[in-house]
mmCIF file of C-alpha atoms in Angstrom:
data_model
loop_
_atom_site.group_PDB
_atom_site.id
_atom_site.type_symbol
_atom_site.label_atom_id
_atom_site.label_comp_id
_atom_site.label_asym_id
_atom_site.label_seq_id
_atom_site.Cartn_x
_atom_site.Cartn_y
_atom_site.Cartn_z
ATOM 1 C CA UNK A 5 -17.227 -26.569 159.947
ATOM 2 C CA UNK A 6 -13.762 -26.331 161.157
ATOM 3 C CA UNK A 7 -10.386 -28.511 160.154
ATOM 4 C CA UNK A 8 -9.155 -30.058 162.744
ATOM 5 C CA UNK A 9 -5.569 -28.489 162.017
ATOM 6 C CA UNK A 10 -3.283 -30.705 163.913
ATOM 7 C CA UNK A 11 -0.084 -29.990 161.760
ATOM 8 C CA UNK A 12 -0.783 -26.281 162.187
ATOM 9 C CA UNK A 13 -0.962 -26.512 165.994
ATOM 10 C CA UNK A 14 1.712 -27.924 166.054
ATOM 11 C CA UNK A 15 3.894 -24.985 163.937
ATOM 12 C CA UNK A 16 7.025 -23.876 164.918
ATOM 13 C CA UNK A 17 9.461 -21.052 163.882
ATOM 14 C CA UNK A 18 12.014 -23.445 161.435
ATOM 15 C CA UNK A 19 15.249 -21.997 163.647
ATOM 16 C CA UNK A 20 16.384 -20.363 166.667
ATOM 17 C CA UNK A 21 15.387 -17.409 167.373
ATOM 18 C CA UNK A 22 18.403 -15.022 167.702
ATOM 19 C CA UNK A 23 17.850 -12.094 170.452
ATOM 20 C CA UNK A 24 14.842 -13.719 171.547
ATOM 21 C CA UNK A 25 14.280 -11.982 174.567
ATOM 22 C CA UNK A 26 14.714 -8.532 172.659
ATOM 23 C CA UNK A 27 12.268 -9.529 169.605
ATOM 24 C CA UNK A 28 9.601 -10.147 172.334
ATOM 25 C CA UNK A 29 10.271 -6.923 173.791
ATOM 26 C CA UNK A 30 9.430 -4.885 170.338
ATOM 27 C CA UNK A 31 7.038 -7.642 168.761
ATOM 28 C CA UNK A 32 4.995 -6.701 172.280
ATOM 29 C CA UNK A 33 5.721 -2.534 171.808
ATOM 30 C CA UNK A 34 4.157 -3.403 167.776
ATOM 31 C CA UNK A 35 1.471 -5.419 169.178
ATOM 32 C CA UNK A 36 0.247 -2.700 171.021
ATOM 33 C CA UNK A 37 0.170 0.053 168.245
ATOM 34 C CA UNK A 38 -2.824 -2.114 166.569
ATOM 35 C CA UNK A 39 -5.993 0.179 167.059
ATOM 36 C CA UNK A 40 -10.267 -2.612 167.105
ATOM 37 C CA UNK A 41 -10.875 -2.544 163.887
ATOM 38 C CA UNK A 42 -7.271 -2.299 162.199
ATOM 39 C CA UNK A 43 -6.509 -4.056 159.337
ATOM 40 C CA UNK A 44 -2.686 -4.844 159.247
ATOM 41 C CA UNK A 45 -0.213 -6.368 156.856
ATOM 42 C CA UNK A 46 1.769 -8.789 158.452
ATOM 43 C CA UNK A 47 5.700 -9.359 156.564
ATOM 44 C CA UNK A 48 8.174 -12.369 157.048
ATOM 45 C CA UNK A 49 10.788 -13.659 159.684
ATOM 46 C CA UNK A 50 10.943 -14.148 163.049
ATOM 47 C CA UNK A 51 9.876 -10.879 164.513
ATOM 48 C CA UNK A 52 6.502 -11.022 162.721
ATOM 49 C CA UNK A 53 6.167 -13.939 164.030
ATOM 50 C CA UNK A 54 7.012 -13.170 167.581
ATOM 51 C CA UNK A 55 4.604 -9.999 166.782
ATOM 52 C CA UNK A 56 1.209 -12.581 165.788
ATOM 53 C CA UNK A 57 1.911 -14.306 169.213
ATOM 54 C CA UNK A 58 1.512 -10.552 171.295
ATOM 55 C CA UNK A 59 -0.793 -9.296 169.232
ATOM 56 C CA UNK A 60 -3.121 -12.591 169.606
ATOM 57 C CA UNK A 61 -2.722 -11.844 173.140
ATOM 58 C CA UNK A 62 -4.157 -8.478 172.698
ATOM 59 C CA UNK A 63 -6.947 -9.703 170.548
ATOM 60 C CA UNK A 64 -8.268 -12.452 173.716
ATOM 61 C CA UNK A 65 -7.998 -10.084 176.309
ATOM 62 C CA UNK A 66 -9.345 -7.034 174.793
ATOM 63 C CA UNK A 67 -11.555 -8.750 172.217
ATOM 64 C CA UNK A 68 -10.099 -6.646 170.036
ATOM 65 C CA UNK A 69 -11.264 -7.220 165.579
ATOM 66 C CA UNK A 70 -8.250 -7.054 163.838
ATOM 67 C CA UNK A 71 -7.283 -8.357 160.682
ATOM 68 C CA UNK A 72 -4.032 -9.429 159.156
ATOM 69 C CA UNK A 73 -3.072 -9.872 155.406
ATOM 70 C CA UNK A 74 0.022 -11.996 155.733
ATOM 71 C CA UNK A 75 2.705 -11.860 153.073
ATOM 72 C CA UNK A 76 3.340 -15.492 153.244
ATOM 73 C CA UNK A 77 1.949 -19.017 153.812
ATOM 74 C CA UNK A 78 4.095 -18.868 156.830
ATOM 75 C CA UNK A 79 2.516 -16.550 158.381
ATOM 76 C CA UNK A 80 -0.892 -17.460 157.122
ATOM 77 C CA UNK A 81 -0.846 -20.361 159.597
ATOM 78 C CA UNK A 82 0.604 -18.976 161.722
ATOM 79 C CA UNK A 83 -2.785 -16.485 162.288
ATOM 80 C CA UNK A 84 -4.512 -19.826 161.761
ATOM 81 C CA UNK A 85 -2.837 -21.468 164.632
ATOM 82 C CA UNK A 86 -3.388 -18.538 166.880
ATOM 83 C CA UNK A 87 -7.184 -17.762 165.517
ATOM 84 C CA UNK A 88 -6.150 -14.313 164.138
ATOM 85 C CA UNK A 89 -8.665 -13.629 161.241
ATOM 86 C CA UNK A 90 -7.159 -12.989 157.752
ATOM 87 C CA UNK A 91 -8.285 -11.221 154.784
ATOM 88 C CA UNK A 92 -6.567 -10.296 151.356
ATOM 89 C CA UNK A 93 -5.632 -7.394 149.385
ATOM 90 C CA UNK A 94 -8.569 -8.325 146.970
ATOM 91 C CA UNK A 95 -11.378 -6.522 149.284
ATOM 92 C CA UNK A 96 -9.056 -4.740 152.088
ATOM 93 C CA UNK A 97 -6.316 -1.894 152.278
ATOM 94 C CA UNK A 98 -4.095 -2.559 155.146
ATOM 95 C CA UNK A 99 -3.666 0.415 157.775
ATOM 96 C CA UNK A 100 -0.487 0.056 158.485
ATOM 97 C CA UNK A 101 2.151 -3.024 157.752
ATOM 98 C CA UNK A 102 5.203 -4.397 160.042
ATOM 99 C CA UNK A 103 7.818 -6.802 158.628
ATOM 100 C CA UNK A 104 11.452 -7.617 159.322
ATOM 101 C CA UNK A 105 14.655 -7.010 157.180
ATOM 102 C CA UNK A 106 17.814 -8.490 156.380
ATOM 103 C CA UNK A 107 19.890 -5.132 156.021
ATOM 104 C CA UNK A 108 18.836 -1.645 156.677
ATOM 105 C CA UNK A 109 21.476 1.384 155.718
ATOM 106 C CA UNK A 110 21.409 4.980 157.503
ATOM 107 C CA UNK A 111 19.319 6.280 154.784
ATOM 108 C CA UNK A 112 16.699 3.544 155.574
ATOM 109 C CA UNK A 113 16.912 1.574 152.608
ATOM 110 C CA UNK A 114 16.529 -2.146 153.098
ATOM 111 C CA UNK A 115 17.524 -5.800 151.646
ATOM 112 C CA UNK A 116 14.686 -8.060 151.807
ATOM 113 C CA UNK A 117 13.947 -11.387 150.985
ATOM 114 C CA UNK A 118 15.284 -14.285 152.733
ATOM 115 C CA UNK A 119 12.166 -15.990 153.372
ATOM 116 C CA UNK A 120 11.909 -15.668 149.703
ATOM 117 C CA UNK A 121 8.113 -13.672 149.912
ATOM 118 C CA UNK A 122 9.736 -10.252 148.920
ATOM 119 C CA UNK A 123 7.078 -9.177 146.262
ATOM 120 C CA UNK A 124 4.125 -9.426 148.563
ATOM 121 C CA UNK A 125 5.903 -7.988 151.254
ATOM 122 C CA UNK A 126 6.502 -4.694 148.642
ATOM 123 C CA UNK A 127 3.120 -4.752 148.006
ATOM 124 C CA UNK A 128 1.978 -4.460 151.588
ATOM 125 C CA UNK A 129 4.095 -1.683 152.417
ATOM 126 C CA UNK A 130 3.195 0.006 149.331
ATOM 127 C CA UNK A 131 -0.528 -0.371 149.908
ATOM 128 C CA UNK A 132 0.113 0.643 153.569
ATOM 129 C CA UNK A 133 -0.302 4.168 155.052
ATOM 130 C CA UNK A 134 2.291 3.439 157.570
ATOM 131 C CA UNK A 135 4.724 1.223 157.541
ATOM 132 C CA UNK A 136 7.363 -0.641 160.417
ATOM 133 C CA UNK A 137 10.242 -2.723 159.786
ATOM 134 C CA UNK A 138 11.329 -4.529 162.744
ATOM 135 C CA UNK A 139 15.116 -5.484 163.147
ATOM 136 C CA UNK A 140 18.354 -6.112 165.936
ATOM 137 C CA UNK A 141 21.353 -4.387 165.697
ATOM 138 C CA UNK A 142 23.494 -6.574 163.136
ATOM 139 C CA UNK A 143 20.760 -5.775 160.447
ATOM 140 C CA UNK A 144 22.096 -2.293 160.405
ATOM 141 C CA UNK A 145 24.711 -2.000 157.760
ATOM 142 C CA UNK A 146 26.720 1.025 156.588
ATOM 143 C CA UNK A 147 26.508 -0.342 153.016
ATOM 144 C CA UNK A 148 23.619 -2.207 151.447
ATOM 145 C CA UNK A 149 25.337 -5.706 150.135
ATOM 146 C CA UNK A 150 27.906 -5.472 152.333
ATOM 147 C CA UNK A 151 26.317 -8.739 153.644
ATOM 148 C CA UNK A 152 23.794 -9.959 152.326
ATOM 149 C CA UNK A 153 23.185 -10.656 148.212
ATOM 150 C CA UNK A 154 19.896 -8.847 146.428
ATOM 151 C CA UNK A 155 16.905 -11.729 146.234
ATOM 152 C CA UNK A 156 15.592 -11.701 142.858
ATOM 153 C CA UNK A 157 12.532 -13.150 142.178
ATOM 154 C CA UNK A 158 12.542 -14.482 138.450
ATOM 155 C CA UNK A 159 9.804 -15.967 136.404
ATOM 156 C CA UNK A 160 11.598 -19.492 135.670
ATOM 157 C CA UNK A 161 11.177 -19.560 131.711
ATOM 158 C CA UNK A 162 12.964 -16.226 132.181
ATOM 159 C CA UNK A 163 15.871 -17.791 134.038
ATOM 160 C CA UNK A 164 18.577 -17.234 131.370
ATOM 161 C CA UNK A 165 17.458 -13.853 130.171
ATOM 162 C CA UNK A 166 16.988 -12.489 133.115
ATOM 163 C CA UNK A 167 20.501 -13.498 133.999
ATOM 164 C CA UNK A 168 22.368 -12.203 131.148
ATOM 165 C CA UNK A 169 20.453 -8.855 131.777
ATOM 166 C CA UNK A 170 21.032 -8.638 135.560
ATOM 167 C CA UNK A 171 25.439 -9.236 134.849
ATOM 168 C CA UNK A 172 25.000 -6.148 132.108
ATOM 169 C CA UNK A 173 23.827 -4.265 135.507
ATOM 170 C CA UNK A 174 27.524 -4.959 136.704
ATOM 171 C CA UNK A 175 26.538 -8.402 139.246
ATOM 172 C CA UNK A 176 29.580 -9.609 140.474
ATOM 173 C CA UNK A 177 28.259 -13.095 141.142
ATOM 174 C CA UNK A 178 24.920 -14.719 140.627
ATOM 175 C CA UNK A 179 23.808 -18.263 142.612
ATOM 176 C CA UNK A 180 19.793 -19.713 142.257
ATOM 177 C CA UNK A 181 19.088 -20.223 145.689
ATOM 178 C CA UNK A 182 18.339 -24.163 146.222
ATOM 179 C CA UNK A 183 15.445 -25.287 148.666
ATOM 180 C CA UNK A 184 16.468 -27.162 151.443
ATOM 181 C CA UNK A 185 14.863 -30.260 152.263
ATOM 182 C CA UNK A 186 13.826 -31.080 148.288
ATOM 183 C CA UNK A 187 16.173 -31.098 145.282
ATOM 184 C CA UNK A 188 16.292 -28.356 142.975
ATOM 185 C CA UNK A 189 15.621 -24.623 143.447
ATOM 186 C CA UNK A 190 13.265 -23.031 146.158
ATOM 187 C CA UNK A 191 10.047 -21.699 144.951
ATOM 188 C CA UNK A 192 8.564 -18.172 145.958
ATOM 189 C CA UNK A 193 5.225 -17.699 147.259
ATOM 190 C CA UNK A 194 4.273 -17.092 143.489
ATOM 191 C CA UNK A 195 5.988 -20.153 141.845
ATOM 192 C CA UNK A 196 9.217 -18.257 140.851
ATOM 193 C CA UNK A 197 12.969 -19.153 140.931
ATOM 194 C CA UNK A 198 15.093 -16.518 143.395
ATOM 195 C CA UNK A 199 18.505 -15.509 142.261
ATOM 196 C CA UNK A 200 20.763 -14.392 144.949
ATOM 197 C CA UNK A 201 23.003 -11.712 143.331
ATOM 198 C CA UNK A 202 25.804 -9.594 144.457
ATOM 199 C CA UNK A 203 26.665 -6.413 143.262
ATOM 200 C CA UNK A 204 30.047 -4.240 144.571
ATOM 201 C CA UNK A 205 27.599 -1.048 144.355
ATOM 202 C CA UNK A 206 23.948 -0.807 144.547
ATOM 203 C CA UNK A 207 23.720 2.510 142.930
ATOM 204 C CA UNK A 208 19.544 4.333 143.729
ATOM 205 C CA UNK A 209 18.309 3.183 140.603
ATOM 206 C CA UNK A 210 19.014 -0.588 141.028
ATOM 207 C CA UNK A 211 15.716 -1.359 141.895
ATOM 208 C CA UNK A 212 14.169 0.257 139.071
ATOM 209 C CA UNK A 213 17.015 -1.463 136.753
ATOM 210 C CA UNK A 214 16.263 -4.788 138.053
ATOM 211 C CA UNK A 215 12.254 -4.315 137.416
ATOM 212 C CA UNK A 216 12.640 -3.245 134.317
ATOM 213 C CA UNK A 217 13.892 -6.547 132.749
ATOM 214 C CA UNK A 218 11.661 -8.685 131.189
ATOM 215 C CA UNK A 219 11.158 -11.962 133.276
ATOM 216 C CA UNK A 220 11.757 -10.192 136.893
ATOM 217 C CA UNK A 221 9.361 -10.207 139.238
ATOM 218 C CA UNK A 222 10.628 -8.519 141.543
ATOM 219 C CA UNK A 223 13.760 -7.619 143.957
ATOM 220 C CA UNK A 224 14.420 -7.585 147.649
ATOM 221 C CA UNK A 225 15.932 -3.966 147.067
ATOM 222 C CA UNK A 226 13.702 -1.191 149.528
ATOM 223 C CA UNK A 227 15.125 1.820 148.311
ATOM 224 C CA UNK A 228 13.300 5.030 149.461
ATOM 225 C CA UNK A 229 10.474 3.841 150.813
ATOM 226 C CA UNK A 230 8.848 5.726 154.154
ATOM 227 C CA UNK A 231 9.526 2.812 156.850
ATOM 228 C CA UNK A 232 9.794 3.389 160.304
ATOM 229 C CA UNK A 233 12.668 1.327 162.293
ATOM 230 C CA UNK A 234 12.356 -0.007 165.246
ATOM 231 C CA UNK A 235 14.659 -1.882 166.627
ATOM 232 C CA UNK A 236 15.308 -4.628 169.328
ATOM 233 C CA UNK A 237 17.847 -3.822 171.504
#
């Protein structure tokens, strides 16, 4: 039997939706790359989200089977509320993943992590054959950094460690990101503290750096991975 989900119904994207009109356009061109029978990983923000409402579209009128492995409890309910069946990483491999970004440079390196689910979201494109990231113009950024910090998701009995070892990597300022709407920090999808962290250089084998120290779970650095960008003009 069912719930009878009336808080998810009623779901809503938390803020305005910048570019709307544009997100639709390309959430709409993703929606229709998905193939009866794909299995797809679904990212964070606002044009995965747009991308669920198209591609549920597709799915009623076509009857299309498509699954989604969702790299957040956002977007979880988000299928939920739209009847788009989920799986999980445990018994599926997704075909291909799309997901959003908070800076992309020319070389197609990203910052990711806002929504604070950057770990799964790695895994997914990782695990992926193909992978999109979906963005508007002021995402594109000449210089990773240049405006957004690095997310860095930290284990929290780590939290001091992992701070003295991320300022030997030359961070020029480290904040823990607070939650909003409950005191203290914000939580990950895995329990974990985020540090927001600037750095004046984000060198190629930041990422790597950052892994490497004991306590880190991961970090919203991309760097190198084969992504496709589209974007919505």
């Amino acid at each position: 039997m069912k719930w009878n989900n009336q808080l998810i119904e009623q779901l809503q994207w938390s803020n305005t939706i910048i570019n709307r009109a544009g997100k639709e356009r390309v959430a709409k061109e993703v929606a229709d790359m998905a193939k009866n029978g794909d299995i797809i990983g679904a990212g964070s923000g606002s044009t995965v989200y747009l991308t669920l409402f198209a591609l549920a579209e597709r799915i009623r009128k076509e009857a299309l089977h498509i699954e989604i492995i969702p790299a957040s409890n956002e977007i979880s309910m988000t299928c939920i509320q739209l009847n788009i069946q989920q799986t999980t990483l445990w018994n599926k491999r997704p075909d291909w993943t799309f997901d959003g970004a908070d800076e992309v440079d020319p070389q197609h390196n990203l910052i990711k992590g806002r929504g604070g689910a950057m770990f799964k979201e790695k895994l997914l494109i990782k695990s992926s054959d193909k992978s999109y990231i979906i963005i508007d113009p002021s995402k594109k950024v000449e210089r990773l950094g240049s405006k957004f910090p690095v997310p860095v998701e930290v284990f929290p009995g780590a939290l001091n460690h992992a701070e003295q070892e991320i300022r030997r990597l030359g961070a020029s300022e480290i904040t823990l990101r607070l939650a909003v709407g409950k005191d203290g920090p914000i939580l990950t999808e895995n329990g974990n503290f985020i540090l927001d962290v600037r750095f004046d250089t984000i060198g190629s084998g930041l990422e790597q750096q950052l892994k490497s120290i004991t306590g880190v779970i991961e970090s919203g650095l991309f760097i190198g991975y084969d992504v496709d960008i589209i974007t919505a003009e």
